Short mmCIF file of C-alpha atoms in Angstrom, two decimals:
data_model
loop_
_atom_site.label_atom_id
_atom_site.label_comp_id
_atom_site.label_asym_id
_atom_site.label_seq_id
_atom_site.Cartn_x
_atom_site.Cartn_y
_atom_site.Cartn_z
CA MET A 21 -72.18 61.43 -19.22
CA ASN A 22 -70.81 60.24 -22.55
CA THR A 23 -71.65 56.55 -22.58
CA SER A 24 -69.13 55.85 -25.37
CA THR A 25 -66.36 56.47 -22.83
CA PRO A 26 -67.41 54.53 -19.72
CA ALA A 27 -66.61 56.05 -16.37
CA PHE A 28 -65.53 52.69 -15.02
CA ASP A 29 -65.15 50.17 -17.83
CA LEU A 30 -64.95 46.70 -16.29
CA THR A 31 -63.43 45.32 -19.48
CA THR A 32 -60.33 47.53 -19.18
CA GLN A 33 -60.25 48.83 -15.57
CA PRO A 34 -58.75 46.60 -12.86
CA TRP A 35 -61.32 45.15 -10.44
CA VAL A 36 -61.18 41.34 -10.70
CA MET A 37 -59.00 40.02 -7.87
CA MET A 38 -56.65 37.23 -8.94
CA HIS A 39 -54.37 35.02 -6.91
CA LEU A 40 -51.35 34.40 -9.14
CA LEU A 41 -49.17 31.29 -9.25
CA ASP A 42 -46.25 33.25 -7.78
CA GLY A 43 -48.25 33.80 -4.60
CA THR A 44 -49.15 37.44 -5.20
CA THR A 45 -52.62 38.92 -5.56
CA ARG A 46 -53.56 41.68 -7.97
CA GLU A 47 -56.59 43.41 -9.45
CA VAL A 48 -57.05 43.06 -13.19
CA SER A 49 -59.66 43.92 -15.80
CA LEU A 50 -61.99 41.38 -17.36
CA ALA A 51 -59.83 41.26 -20.49
CA ASP A 52 -56.67 40.73 -18.46
CA ALA A 53 -58.32 38.06 -16.32
CA PHE A 54 -58.64 35.88 -19.40
CA ALA A 55 -55.22 36.80 -20.78
CA LEU A 56 -53.46 36.08 -17.47
CA ALA A 57 -55.46 32.94 -16.71
CA PRO A 58 -52.50 30.55 -17.36
CA GLN A 59 -50.48 32.50 -14.77
CA ALA A 60 -53.20 32.64 -12.10
CA ARG A 61 -54.21 30.16 -9.42
CA ALA A 62 -57.79 31.35 -8.98
CA ILE A 63 -60.21 34.23 -8.78
CA THR A 64 -60.45 35.49 -5.23
CA GLY A 65 -62.04 38.37 -3.35
CA GLU A 66 -63.18 39.57 0.02
CA LEU A 67 -65.02 36.25 0.53
CA SER A 68 -64.70 32.83 -1.07
CA THR A 69 -68.21 33.37 -2.43
CA THR A 70 -66.89 36.44 -4.28
CA GLY A 71 -64.43 34.27 -6.16
CA PHE A 72 -67.23 31.83 -7.00
CA ALA A 73 -69.55 34.58 -8.28
CA VAL A 74 -66.87 36.27 -10.41
CA THR A 75 -65.70 32.91 -11.80
CA ARG A 76 -69.28 32.23 -12.93
CA LEU A 77 -69.33 35.66 -14.57
CA LEU A 78 -66.14 34.81 -16.48
CA LEU A 79 -67.68 31.51 -17.59
CA ALA A 80 -70.77 33.32 -18.90
CA ILE A 81 -68.52 35.61 -20.95
CA LEU A 82 -66.50 32.66 -22.23
CA TYR A 83 -69.62 30.75 -23.28
CA ARG A 84 -70.90 33.72 -25.25
CA ALA A 85 -67.52 34.60 -26.74
CA ILE A 86 -67.24 31.16 -28.37
CA GLY A 87 -70.84 31.19 -29.58
CA GLY A 88 -72.68 29.61 -26.66
CA THR A 89 -72.17 26.02 -27.84
CA VAL A 90 -69.69 23.52 -26.39
CA THR A 91 -69.27 19.96 -27.66
CA SER A 92 -66.70 17.37 -26.63
CA ASP A 93 -64.77 18.05 -29.86
CA SER A 94 -64.78 21.84 -29.53
CA TRP A 95 -63.86 21.51 -25.85
CA LYS A 96 -60.88 19.34 -26.75
CA ASP A 97 -59.65 22.02 -29.15
CA LEU A 98 -59.90 24.63 -26.39
CA TRP A 99 -58.07 22.37 -23.93
CA THR A 100 -55.15 21.60 -26.22
CA ALA A 101 -54.56 25.28 -26.99
CA GLU A 102 -51.97 27.02 -24.85
CA THR A 103 -54.25 29.93 -24.00
CA LEU A 104 -57.92 30.71 -23.87
CA PRO A 105 -59.48 32.02 -27.14
CA ILE A 106 -58.30 35.56 -26.38
CA SER A 107 -59.14 37.01 -29.81
CA GLU A 108 -62.77 35.89 -29.57
CA ILE A 109 -63.04 37.06 -25.97
CA THR A 110 -61.53 40.45 -26.73
CA ASP A 111 -63.82 40.98 -29.69
CA TYR A 112 -66.84 39.95 -27.64
CA LEU A 113 -66.01 42.32 -24.78
CA ALA A 114 -65.43 45.13 -27.26
CA ARG A 115 -68.85 44.58 -28.84
CA HIS A 116 -70.58 44.86 -25.48
CA ARG A 117 -68.25 47.32 -23.83
CA ASP A 118 -70.95 49.92 -23.18
CA ARG A 119 -72.86 47.41 -21.03
CA PHE A 120 -69.84 46.79 -18.79
CA ASP A 121 -69.67 50.37 -17.54
CA LEU A 122 -70.30 50.28 -13.80
CA LEU A 123 -71.34 53.96 -13.81
CA SER A 124 -73.29 54.30 -17.04
CA THR A 125 -76.23 56.67 -16.83
CA THR A 126 -78.32 54.48 -19.14
CA ALA A 127 -77.38 50.84 -18.44
CA PRO A 128 -74.89 50.48 -15.58
CA PHE A 129 -73.45 46.99 -15.22
CA PHE A 130 -75.75 44.68 -13.20
CA GLN A 131 -77.79 47.72 -12.13
CA VAL A 132 -80.80 49.84 -13.09
CA ALA A 133 -79.94 53.41 -14.03
CA ASP A 134 -83.09 55.16 -12.81
CA LEU A 135 -83.84 52.93 -9.83
CA HIS A 136 -85.39 55.00 -7.06
CA THR A 137 -87.95 55.00 -4.29
CA SER A 138 -90.73 57.52 -3.81
CA ASN A 139 -88.59 59.49 -1.36
CA ASN A 140 -85.27 58.86 -3.19
CA GLU A 141 -83.74 56.99 -0.27
CA VAL A 142 -80.30 55.35 -0.36
CA THR A 143 -79.03 52.97 2.31
CA GLY A 144 -75.56 52.47 3.75
CA LEU A 145 -73.03 50.05 2.31
CA GLU A 146 -73.87 47.42 4.94
CA SER A 147 -76.77 46.50 2.62
CA LEU A 148 -74.28 45.59 -0.11
CA ILE A 149 -71.24 44.24 1.72
CA ALA A 150 -71.97 40.67 2.76
CA ASP A 151 -69.35 40.46 5.51
CA VAL A 152 -71.14 43.24 7.41
CA PRO A 153 -74.29 41.66 8.89
CA ASN A 154 -77.07 44.17 8.30
CA GLY A 155 -78.35 45.44 11.64
CA ILE A 156 -75.62 43.76 13.73
CA PRO A 157 -72.45 45.69 12.83
CA PHE A 158 -70.70 44.57 16.00
CA GLN A 159 -70.06 41.20 14.31
CA THR A 160 -67.62 42.64 11.76
CA THR A 161 -64.23 44.31 11.70
CA ARG A 162 -65.57 46.90 9.25
CA SER A 163 -66.86 50.07 10.86
CA GLY A 164 -66.61 53.83 10.78
CA THR A 165 -64.75 55.16 7.75
CA ALA A 166 -64.34 51.63 6.36
CA LEU A 167 -68.11 51.57 5.85
CA ALA A 168 -68.49 55.19 4.79
CA SER A 169 -67.25 54.52 1.26
CA ILE A 170 -65.46 51.96 -0.90
CA GLY A 171 -63.58 52.14 -4.18
CA LEU A 172 -65.16 51.37 -7.53
CA ALA A 173 -63.23 48.11 -7.96
CA GLU A 174 -64.46 46.70 -4.67
CA ALA A 175 -67.96 47.98 -5.37
CA ALA A 176 -67.98 46.08 -8.67
CA ARG A 177 -67.10 42.87 -6.88
CA TRP A 178 -69.87 43.38 -4.32
CA VAL A 179 -72.42 44.08 -7.05
CA VAL A 180 -71.56 40.77 -8.73
CA HIS A 181 -71.66 39.05 -5.35
CA ALA A 182 -75.03 40.60 -4.48
CA GLN A 183 -76.67 39.38 -7.67
CA ALA A 184 -75.45 35.86 -6.89
CA PHE A 185 -75.90 35.69 -3.10
CA GLU A 186 -78.20 38.57 -2.10
CA THR A 187 -80.20 37.85 1.03
CA SER A 188 -83.97 37.68 1.22
CA GLY A 189 -85.93 39.94 3.57
CA ILE A 190 -87.66 43.28 3.11
CA LYS A 191 -86.15 45.41 0.33
CA SER A 192 -86.56 49.01 -0.72
CA ALA A 193 -89.84 49.80 -2.50
CA ALA A 194 -88.74 50.71 -6.00
CA VAL A 195 -90.99 52.92 -8.09
CA GLY A 196 -92.14 50.88 -11.08
CA ASP A 197 -92.22 47.52 -9.28
CA ASP A 198 -95.85 46.43 -9.14
CA ARG A 199 -95.02 43.86 -6.45
CA VAL A 200 -94.47 46.61 -3.87
CA LYS A 201 -97.12 46.64 -1.14
CA ALA A 202 -97.55 49.12 1.71
CA GLY A 203 -94.31 50.80 0.78
CA LYS A 204 -92.23 47.62 1.04
CA GLY A 205 -90.58 45.14 -1.27
CA TYR A 206 -91.53 41.85 0.34
CA PRO A 207 -89.12 38.88 0.36
CA ILE A 208 -88.68 36.84 -2.82
CA GLY A 209 -85.82 34.62 -1.64
CA THR A 210 -82.06 34.69 -1.99
CA GLY A 211 -79.88 35.09 -5.04
CA TRP A 212 -79.58 32.17 -7.46
CA ALA A 213 -76.15 31.02 -6.23
CA GLY A 214 -77.31 31.43 -2.64
CA GLY A 215 -79.74 28.57 -3.12
CA LEU A 216 -77.06 26.18 -4.37
CA GLY A 217 -74.61 23.82 -2.78
CA GLY A 218 -72.01 25.45 -5.01
CA LEU A 219 -69.45 23.11 -6.56
CA PHE A 220 -66.81 23.69 -9.20
CA ALA A 221 -63.69 21.95 -10.48
CA GLU A 222 -60.24 23.46 -10.16
CA GLY A 223 -57.20 22.69 -12.27
CA SER A 224 -53.58 23.72 -11.84
CA ASN A 225 -54.32 27.28 -13.03
CA LEU A 226 -57.27 29.53 -13.82
CA ARG A 227 -57.23 28.64 -17.52
CA GLU A 228 -57.75 24.97 -16.65
CA THR A 229 -60.37 25.84 -14.04
CA LEU A 230 -62.46 27.84 -16.52
CA LEU A 231 -62.30 25.08 -19.12
CA LEU A 232 -63.04 22.28 -16.64
CA ASN A 233 -66.25 24.10 -15.74
CA LEU A 234 -67.15 24.92 -19.35
CA VAL A 235 -69.70 22.13 -19.43
CA GLY A 236 -70.81 20.80 -22.79
CA TYR A 237 -73.98 22.59 -23.74
CA GLN A 238 -76.02 23.21 -26.89
CA ARG A 239 -79.09 25.41 -27.20
CA GLU A 240 -81.68 23.84 -29.47
CA ALA A 241 -84.01 26.84 -29.59
CA GLU A 242 -81.82 29.45 -31.24
CA ALA A 243 -84.83 31.78 -31.45
CA ASP A 244 -84.73 31.96 -27.66
CA PRO A 245 -80.99 31.93 -26.87
CA ASP A 246 -79.37 31.72 -23.45
CA LEU A 247 -78.27 35.33 -22.97
CA PRO A 248 -76.67 37.33 -20.16
CA PRO A 249 -78.26 40.64 -19.07
CA TRP A 250 -75.74 42.71 -21.04
CA GLU A 251 -77.10 41.21 -24.28
CA THR A 252 -80.72 42.03 -23.48
CA GLN A 253 -82.64 45.24 -23.01
CA PRO A 254 -81.59 47.19 -19.90
CA GLN A 255 -83.64 46.13 -16.93
CA THR A 256 -86.14 48.27 -15.10
CA ALA A 257 -87.51 48.12 -11.56
CA ALA A 258 -90.13 45.62 -12.72
CA ALA A 259 -89.64 41.85 -12.60
CA ALA A 260 -88.48 40.17 -15.78
CA THR A 261 -91.10 38.40 -17.91
CA ARG A 262 -88.89 35.32 -18.23
CA PRO A 263 -89.22 33.33 -14.96
CA TYR A 264 -86.38 30.85 -15.49
CA PRO A 265 -82.84 30.83 -16.91
CA LEU A 266 -82.52 29.18 -20.32
CA GLY A 267 -79.04 27.79 -19.67
CA PRO A 268 -75.86 28.24 -17.66
CA VAL A 269 -75.18 31.74 -19.02
CA SER A 270 -78.40 33.22 -17.67
CA ALA A 271 -78.15 31.09 -14.50
CA TYR A 272 -74.65 32.41 -13.78
CA THR A 273 -75.81 36.00 -14.26
CA TRP A 274 -79.35 35.81 -12.84
CA GLN A 275 -80.46 39.25 -11.62
CA LYS A 276 -82.04 38.59 -8.25
CA ALA A 277 -81.71 42.24 -7.22
CA ARG A 278 -82.28 45.66 -8.71
CA ILE A 279 -79.29 47.76 -7.65
CA ARG A 280 -78.11 51.34 -8.05
CA LEU A 281 -74.86 52.57 -6.56
CA ALA A 282 -74.58 56.05 -5.07
CA VAL A 283 -71.24 57.49 -6.19
CA GLU A 284 -69.29 60.55 -5.18
CA GLY A 285 -66.22 61.09 -7.31
CA GLU A 286 -64.42 57.73 -7.42
CA ARG A 287 -66.00 56.39 -4.23
CA VAL A 288 -69.25 54.52 -3.66
CA THR A 289 -71.00 55.95 -0.61
CA GLY A 290 -74.36 54.19 -0.61
CA VAL A 291 -76.63 51.82 -2.46
CA LEU A 292 -80.26 51.18 -3.27
CA ILE A 293 -81.27 47.50 -3.41
CA ALA A 294 -84.75 46.42 -4.44
CA ASN A 295 -86.26 43.11 -5.49
CA GLY A 296 -85.29 41.71 -8.84
CA ASP A 297 -86.09 38.30 -10.31
CA ARG A 298 -87.01 35.41 -8.04
CA ALA A 299 -84.67 32.41 -8.21
CA VAL A 300 -86.94 29.42 -8.84
CA LEU A 301 -84.57 26.46 -8.56
CA VAL A 302 -86.95 23.50 -8.82
CA ASN A 303 -85.76 20.98 -11.46
CA GLN A 304 -83.17 23.35 -12.90
CA TYR A 305 -80.49 20.65 -13.19
CA ASP A 306 -80.39 21.04 -16.98
CA VAL A 307 -79.32 24.69 -16.78
CA GLU A 308 -77.34 24.79 -13.51
CA PRO A 309 -74.33 22.43 -13.45
CA MET A 310 -72.60 23.78 -10.33
CA THR A 311 -74.58 21.97 -7.63
CA GLY A 312 -75.87 18.56 -6.70
CA TRP A 313 -79.61 17.90 -6.46
CA TYR A 314 -81.85 15.94 -4.12
CA TYR A 315 -85.32 14.54 -4.72
CA SER A 316 -87.95 16.04 -2.39
CA GLU A 317 -90.62 13.42 -1.69
CA ASN A 318 -92.70 15.84 0.36
CA GLN A 319 -92.76 18.55 -2.29
CA ALA A 320 -93.45 16.03 -5.04
CA LYS A 321 -96.50 14.78 -3.14
CA ALA A 322 -97.68 18.27 -2.17
CA THR A 323 -97.38 19.80 -5.64
CA GLY A 324 -97.92 16.79 -7.86
CA LYS A 325 -94.73 17.76 -9.69
CA ILE A 326 -92.74 14.61 -10.41
CA PRO A 327 -89.80 14.68 -10.40
CA TYR A 328 -89.15 17.45 -7.86
CA TYR A 329 -85.44 18.17 -7.45
CA LEU A 330 -83.92 20.95 -5.36
CA PRO A 331 -80.27 21.96 -5.00
CA ALA A 332 -78.43 19.92 -2.37
CA ARG A 333 -77.04 22.69 -0.18
CA HIS A 334 -73.95 22.14 1.95
CA ASP A 335 -74.25 21.23 5.61
CA PRO A 336 -72.06 23.62 7.65
CA GLY A 337 -71.61 20.98 10.35
CA ARG A 338 -70.32 18.32 7.97
CA SER A 339 -67.09 18.17 5.98
CA PHE A 340 -67.59 18.11 2.23
CA TRP A 341 -65.96 14.69 1.79
CA ARG A 342 -68.55 12.97 3.98
CA GLY A 343 -71.13 13.45 1.21
CA ILE A 344 -68.81 12.50 -1.64
CA ALA A 345 -70.97 9.54 -2.75
CA SER A 346 -73.70 11.93 -3.90
CA VAL A 347 -71.33 13.60 -6.39
CA LEU A 348 -69.86 10.42 -7.90
CA PRO A 349 -71.32 9.54 -11.34
CA ASN A 350 -70.10 5.94 -11.00
CA VAL A 351 -72.05 5.21 -7.80
CA THR A 352 -75.64 3.98 -8.08
CA GLN A 353 -77.90 6.47 -6.35
CA PRO A 354 -80.78 5.19 -4.17
CA GLN A 355 -84.26 5.41 -5.69
CA SER A 356 -87.21 7.38 -4.37
CA SER A 357 -90.67 5.82 -4.03
CA SER A 358 -91.54 7.28 -7.45
CA GLY A 359 -88.58 5.53 -9.04
CA ASN A 360 -86.48 8.67 -9.45
CA PRO A 361 -82.92 8.79 -8.08
CA ARG A 362 -82.83 10.42 -4.65
CA SER A 363 -79.98 12.61 -5.84
CA ARG A 364 -78.52 13.88 -9.09
CA VAL A 365 -74.82 14.36 -9.64
CA PRO A 366 -73.68 17.94 -10.39
CA GLY A 367 -73.52 18.62 -14.11
CA VAL A 368 -69.89 19.70 -13.93
CA VAL A 369 -68.93 16.31 -12.43
CA GLN A 370 -70.94 14.47 -15.09
CA TRP A 371 -69.02 16.46 -17.69
CA LEU A 372 -65.67 15.54 -16.13
CA SER A 373 -66.71 11.89 -16.15
CA LYS A 374 -67.55 12.14 -19.84
CA LEU A 375 -64.17 13.70 -20.62
CA SER A 376 -62.54 10.77 -18.82
CA VAL A 377 -64.61 8.17 -20.67
CA LEU A 378 -63.75 9.81 -24.00
CA GLU A 379 -60.10 9.90 -22.89
CA THR A 380 -60.05 13.61 -23.63
CA LEU A 381 -58.44 13.91 -20.22
CA PRO A 382 -56.26 11.14 -18.74
CA GLY A 383 -57.41 9.19 -15.70
CA ASP A 384 -54.47 10.46 -13.65
CA PHE A 385 -55.42 14.09 -14.25
CA ILE A 386 -55.76 15.69 -10.83
CA VAL A 387 -58.91 17.72 -10.29
CA ARG A 388 -59.86 19.61 -7.15
CA LEU A 389 -63.56 19.67 -6.29
CA HIS A 390 -64.28 22.94 -4.50
CA ALA A 391 -67.46 23.47 -2.49
CA VAL A 392 -68.72 27.00 -1.82
CA GLY A 393 -71.96 28.11 -0.26
CA VAL A 394 -73.78 30.44 2.09
CA VAL A 395 -75.67 29.65 5.26
CA TYR A 396 -78.29 32.34 5.80
CA GLY A 397 -79.66 33.55 9.10
CA THR A 398 -83.26 33.93 10.22
CA GLN A 399 -85.67 34.00 7.26
CA ASN A 400 -82.64 34.14 4.93
CA ALA A 401 -82.32 37.83 5.74
CA THR A 402 -78.63 37.80 6.76
CA VAL A 403 -75.46 35.93 5.87
CA ALA A 404 -74.63 33.76 8.87
CA GLU A 405 -71.80 31.59 7.58
CA ILE A 406 -69.67 30.96 4.49
CA ILE A 407 -68.82 27.40 3.46
CA ASP A 408 -65.50 26.82 1.71
CA ASP A 409 -64.09 23.28 1.41
CA ALA A 410 -62.25 21.23 -1.18
CA TYR A 411 -60.46 17.96 -1.86
CA SER A 412 -58.35 16.64 -4.75
CA LEU A 413 -58.64 13.34 -6.62
CA ASN A 414 -57.60 11.66 -9.81
CA LEU A 415 -60.14 11.98 -12.60
CA VAL A 416 -60.46 8.19 -12.87
CA VAL A 417 -62.33 8.24 -9.54
CA LEU A 418 -65.15 10.13 -11.30
CA SER A 419 -65.19 8.00 -14.44
CA GLU A 420 -68.35 6.02 -15.20
CA ASP A 421 -66.08 3.47 -16.88
CA HIS A 422 -64.55 2.67 -13.48
CA PRO A 423 -67.39 2.01 -11.03
CA GLN A 424 -65.07 0.16 -8.64
CA MET A 425 -63.28 3.45 -7.98
CA GLY A 426 -66.48 5.14 -6.91
CA ARG A 427 -67.51 2.15 -4.82
CA ALA A 428 -64.15 2.20 -3.04
CA VAL A 429 -64.62 5.85 -2.09
CA GLU A 430 -68.19 5.19 -1.00
CA TRP A 431 -66.97 2.29 1.14
CA ALA A 432 -64.25 4.42 2.76
CA VAL A 433 -66.74 7.10 3.79
CA ASP A 434 -69.11 4.38 5.03
CA VAL A 435 -66.33 2.94 7.19
CA ALA A 436 -65.55 6.39 8.61
CA SER A 437 -69.23 6.94 9.39
CA LYS A 438 -69.57 3.63 11.21
CA VAL A 439 -66.46 3.92 13.34
CA CYS A 440 -67.32 7.50 14.28
CA TRP A 441 -70.75 6.20 15.28
CA ALA A 442 -68.96 3.64 17.44
CA LEU A 443 -66.82 6.38 18.99
CA GLY A 444 -70.00 8.26 19.77
CA ILE A 445 -71.41 5.22 21.58
CA LEU A 446 -68.14 4.91 23.50
CA GLY A 447 -68.37 8.53 24.59
CA GLU A 448 -72.00 8.06 25.60
CA ASN A 449 -71.21 4.89 27.59
CA ILE A 450 -68.33 6.56 29.42
CA ALA A 451 -70.70 9.38 30.38
CA LYS A 452 -73.27 6.78 31.43
CA ALA A 453 -70.67 5.19 33.70
CA GLU A 454 -70.36 8.59 35.33
CA VAL A 455 -74.05 9.58 35.68
CA GLY A 456 -75.54 6.15 36.34
CA ASP A 457 -78.10 3.83 34.77
CA ALA A 458 -81.09 6.03 35.65
CA PRO A 459 -79.87 9.49 34.74
CA GLY A 460 -82.04 12.55 35.13
CA ASP A 461 -82.46 15.17 32.43
CA SER A 462 -79.04 16.70 33.10
CA GLY A 463 -77.44 13.25 32.89
CA LYS A 464 -79.16 12.49 29.59
CA THR A 465 -77.98 15.83 28.25
CA ARG A 466 -74.45 15.00 29.37
CA MET A 467 -74.59 11.61 27.63
CA ALA A 468 -75.93 13.08 24.40
CA ALA A 469 -73.24 15.75 24.41
CA ALA A 470 -70.52 13.17 25.08
CA ARG A 471 -71.77 11.07 22.17
CA ALA A 472 -71.74 14.03 19.79
CA GLU A 473 -68.31 15.20 20.96
CA ALA A 474 -66.71 11.77 20.53
CA ALA A 475 -68.15 11.28 17.04
CA ALA A 476 -67.05 14.79 16.04
CA ALA A 477 -63.54 14.06 17.31
CA GLY A 478 -63.44 11.00 15.07
CA TYR A 479 -64.52 12.89 11.97
CA ALA A 480 -62.04 15.69 12.71
CA ALA A 481 -59.16 13.24 13.12
CA LEU A 482 -60.06 11.39 9.91
CA ASP A 483 -60.47 14.55 7.84
CA ALA A 484 -56.88 15.01 6.69
CA PRO A 485 -56.17 11.26 6.30
CA PHE A 486 -59.22 10.84 4.06
CA ARG A 487 -58.24 13.73 1.81
CA THR A 488 -54.76 12.24 1.46
CA TRP A 489 -56.14 8.76 0.84
CA VAL A 490 -58.71 9.72 -1.82
CA ALA A 491 -56.09 11.77 -3.66
CA SER A 492 -53.88 8.66 -3.83
CA LEU A 493 -56.43 6.51 -5.69
CA HIS A 494 -55.23 6.04 -9.25
CA ASP A 495 -56.35 2.68 -10.71
CA GLU A 496 -58.54 -0.33 -9.97
CA PRO A 497 -55.76 -2.95 -9.51
CA ALA A 498 -54.41 -0.91 -6.60
CA LEU A 499 -57.76 -0.78 -4.78
CA PRO A 500 -57.22 -3.79 -2.46
CA ALA A 501 -54.01 -2.23 -1.15
CA ALA A 502 -55.70 1.17 -0.87
CA ARG A 503 -58.59 -0.36 1.05
CA ALA A 504 -56.21 -2.11 3.43
CA GLU A 505 -54.34 1.15 3.95
CA TRP A 506 -57.55 3.00 4.81
CA SER A 507 -58.66 0.26 7.22
CA THR A 508 -55.31 0.45 9.00
CA THR A 509 -55.42 4.23 9.17
CA VAL A 510 -58.97 4.35 10.48
CA ARG A 511 -58.34 1.69 13.10
CA ARG A 512 -55.23 3.49 14.36
CA VAL A 513 -56.90 6.90 14.47
CA VAL A 514 -60.06 5.83 16.29
CA ARG A 515 -58.20 3.62 18.75
CA ASN A 516 -56.07 6.59 19.74
CA ILE A 517 -59.21 8.66 20.33
CA ALA A 518 -60.84 5.83 22.28
CA ALA A 519 -57.77 5.51 24.49
CA GLU A 520 -57.80 9.24 25.17
CA LEU A 521 -61.50 9.17 26.08
CA ALA A 522 -60.83 6.40 28.58
CA ARG A 523 -57.74 8.10 29.98
CA THR A 524 -59.55 11.38 30.67
CA ALA A 525 -62.67 9.78 32.18
CA PRO A 526 -63.38 10.35 35.89
CA PRO A 527 -61.65 7.78 38.16
CA GLN A 528 -64.97 6.42 39.50
CA THR A 529 -65.94 5.17 36.03
CA VAL A 530 -63.27 2.46 36.03
CA MET A 531 -65.27 0.02 38.17
CA GLN A 532 -68.92 -1.03 38.18
CA ARG A 533 -70.92 0.46 41.05
CA PRO A 534 -74.50 0.16 42.28
CA MET A 535 -76.72 1.99 39.77
CA HIS A 536 -73.60 2.35 37.61
CA LEU A 537 -73.34 -0.97 35.79
CA MET A 538 -71.61 0.69 32.86
CA CYS A 539 -67.86 1.18 33.37
CA ILE A 540 -64.76 1.89 31.31
CA PRO A 541 -63.83 -1.78 30.64
CA LEU A 542 -67.38 -2.59 29.49
CA ALA A 543 -67.55 0.56 27.35
CA GLN A 544 -64.24 -0.38 25.73
CA LYS A 545 -65.46 -3.95 25.11
CA VAL A 546 -68.58 -2.67 23.35
CA PHE A 547 -66.43 -0.31 21.29
CA ASP A 548 -64.07 -3.12 20.26
CA GLN A 549 -67.05 -5.21 19.14
CA HIS A 550 -68.37 -2.35 17.05
CA LEU A 551 -64.94 -1.67 15.59
CA ASN A 552 -64.43 -5.28 14.54
CA THR A 553 -67.92 -5.39 13.02
CA TYR A 554 -67.82 -2.15 11.10
CA LEU A 555 -64.20 -2.16 10.03
CA PRO A 556 -64.04 -5.32 7.89
CA ARG A 557 -60.80 -6.77 6.63
CA THR A 558 -62.37 -8.76 3.78
CA ASP A 559 -62.68 -7.80 0.12
CA LEU A 560 -64.47 -4.60 -0.81
CA PRO A 561 -68.20 -5.12 -0.12
CA THR A 562 -70.83 -4.37 -2.68
CA THR A 563 -73.08 -1.35 -2.19
CA ASP A 564 -76.07 -3.64 -1.53
CA SER A 565 -74.28 -5.60 1.20
CA GLN A 566 -73.00 -2.64 3.18
CA THR A 567 -74.15 -2.89 6.77
CA LYS A 568 -76.42 -0.17 8.03
CA GLU A 569 -75.67 1.68 11.24
CA PRO A 570 -76.96 -0.32 14.19
CA VAL A 571 -79.49 0.99 16.65
CA HIS A 572 -78.02 1.37 20.10
CA ALA A 573 -80.42 0.19 22.77
#
């Protein structure tokens, strides 16, 4: 093959899926993705994680195209321009065009050209396509001919996705990988992005989104620059000698897997996936801005490594907004026993706060914080669930110059948590009125389930109102009115749920009975007491004076 004329040049061939502002979706090349960014809503794909992975790829290209250095002044120049620096991006892609050929025989994009096993095996596409659980194909709508082959554009997206979110588990034993034992590539963990609680900022179009996530960054050691794989020597089956990324560019393009596509004509019919480079995420907050971090006391004690921060991954059973305090730069984070903050705010949010403080962006600029992540199955060997959640707010809420804004949001979530706790107790007490004061195991199970269901109903009902409320916050003088509005909303919502719980309770729970001292009126009285305690009508409390959740006896 003549490598000067790529068989599938990702810089000019359409493969990036874009959702345009007019509501349509189209595939475009890398060059066109940047050129059309002002007209696009977002990068999309087969999964929300595909859009996240490809967006990170675009950011890596943008960083390198402008020289790898971003300061507040250079960022402001980029922001005030009508378009992205298309000339620099085009020139950069042209210089590295040969490394963006998906089918190159010497250095295929994000792959290893001569990757093979001792018996030259190739697996089916279920190993590459994340929405087809490997080994349990009955859990997908893809089957038969839909899995027999895919087009080159879709294959390119899945290759990018695999490098970011590839599962752990046993991999093919690649010849040349000295980690192979007994004919197997033993687990080394998931892809780099798979270990994150992914978070990025969205603007009104893709151009704004890319720039909002172009976090200020300067490499001090120019002799050891932060490079993507297409600017380094083509990889082999062996693990890389560099164990960590040197900055966001190498983090966004970390090669967790060694991949080679099997191609027939213009269709991909199979794939070989072997182990690549382990994603070691401990204390990588300086190079990875798209996640929050939590301090691990246990690991710090076990390893002696202080501090010891790991990515704060998303909880699939909890709406993103419930953990908003951990991503606010203007909220004081609790301290660990070693004196380190228990959490670290995502770098992208810190950057947004700085832009607000410098007044590079106005306080009423609306930013959408978008959470993306993967929940893996047993031993991280399968993709079990995709997390995709977002909420919008005014930039002033993130500003370190306006701590009262952050405290107001923290208070609102605290109020929601307490009243949902109270709803849970109400549900439990109504169940207790049904099963009696000395319930057996089945009765205790029923009470626990009722408590969880009632609390979940509260959070579900408050989800949309909270998103609307937090998006309405715009300045500190308006906070008392905003707080009063939230208190009124919460009280109305939870009282409606409480009334419905009482209405649907069994008739025998209305009155006290022998061995059934709990009844609906008493359960409602306890709930009202909790509601009046944990839904204050006074001025906004300080963080230190916030009441902790009570222990229900």
